[in-house]
Amino acid sequence: MYNTCLEHVELAMEIIIDEKETAPIINQLTEDEQLFTTCAFCKNNAIYSISE
């Protein structure tokens, strides 16, 4: 699972597709979760959770 900012959503999706060969599941984080969750690829606040 990857928590991502808007800029890195596609990167996380590509990683899951390449590694797991399955379509990723995209969920938007709640406003409270966004405040305390950072992107897996940078230090921005995460907006989405991308999982297999």
CSV table of C-alpha atoms in Angstrom, one decimal:
chain,number,residue,atom,x,y,z
A,1,MET,CA,0.0,0.0,0.0
A,2,TYR,CA,1.2,3.5,-0.8
A,3,ASN,CA,-0.1,6.8,0.5
A,4,THR,CA,0.4,9.4,-2.1
A,5,CYS,CA,0.0,13.1,-2.9
A,6,LEU,CA,-1.7,14.0,-6.2
A,7,GLU,CA,1.6,14.2,-8.0
A,8,HIS,CA,2.6,10.6,-7.3
A,9,VAL,CA,-0.7,8.7,-7.8
A,10,GLU,CA,0.4,7.5,-11.2
A,11,LEU,CA,3.8,6.3,-9.9
A,12,ALA,CA,2.2,4.2,-7.2
A,13,MET,CA,-0.3,2.8,-9.6
A,14,GLU,CA,2.5,1.8,-12.1
A,15,ILE,CA,4.5,0.1,-9.3
A,16,ILE,CA,1.5,-2.0,-8.2
A,17,ILE,CA,0.6,-2.9,-11.8
A,18,ASP,CA,4.2,-3.9,-12.5
A,19,GLU,CA,4.8,-5.8,-9.3
A,20,LYS,CA,1.4,-7.5,-8.6
A,21,GLU,CA,0.0,-7.6,-12.2
A,22,THR,CA,-3.4,-6.5,-10.8
A,23,ALA,CA,-5.4,-3.3,-11.0
A,24,PRO,CA,-4.8,-1.0,-8.0
A,25,ILE,CA,-7.5,0.1,-5.6
A,26,ILE,CA,-7.6,3.9,-5.1
A,27,ASN,CA,-9.1,5.3,-1.9
A,28,GLN,CA,-9.2,9.0,-1.0
A,29,LEU,CA,-8.1,9.6,2.6
A,30,THR,CA,-10.3,11.5,5.0
A,31,GLU,CA,-9.4,15.1,5.9
A,32,ASP,CA,-8.2,13.9,9.3
A,33,GLU,CA,-6.0,11.2,7.7
A,34,GLN,CA,-4.6,13.7,5.2
A,35,LEU,CA,-3.3,16.0,8.0
A,36,PHE,CA,-1.1,13.3,9.5
A,37,THR,CA,-0.1,11.1,6.5
A,38,THR,CA,2.7,12.0,4.2
A,39,CYS,CA,3.3,10.8,0.6
A,40,ALA,CA,5.5,7.7,0.3
A,41,PHE,CA,7.5,9.4,-2.4
A,42,CYS,CA,7.9,13.0,-1.1
A,43,LYS,CA,7.2,15.0,2.1
A,44,ASN,CA,3.8,16.4,0.9
A,45,ASN,CA,0.6,15.4,2.6
A,46,ALA,CA,-1.0,12.3,1.2
A,47,ILE,CA,-4.4,12.5,-0.4
A,48,TYR,CA,-4.8,8.9,-1.7
A,49,SER,CA,-4.2,5.4,-0.6
A,50,ILE,CA,-3.2,3.1,-3.4
A,51,SER,CA,-3.3,-0.7,-2.7
A,52,GLU,CA,-3.5,-4.0,-4.5
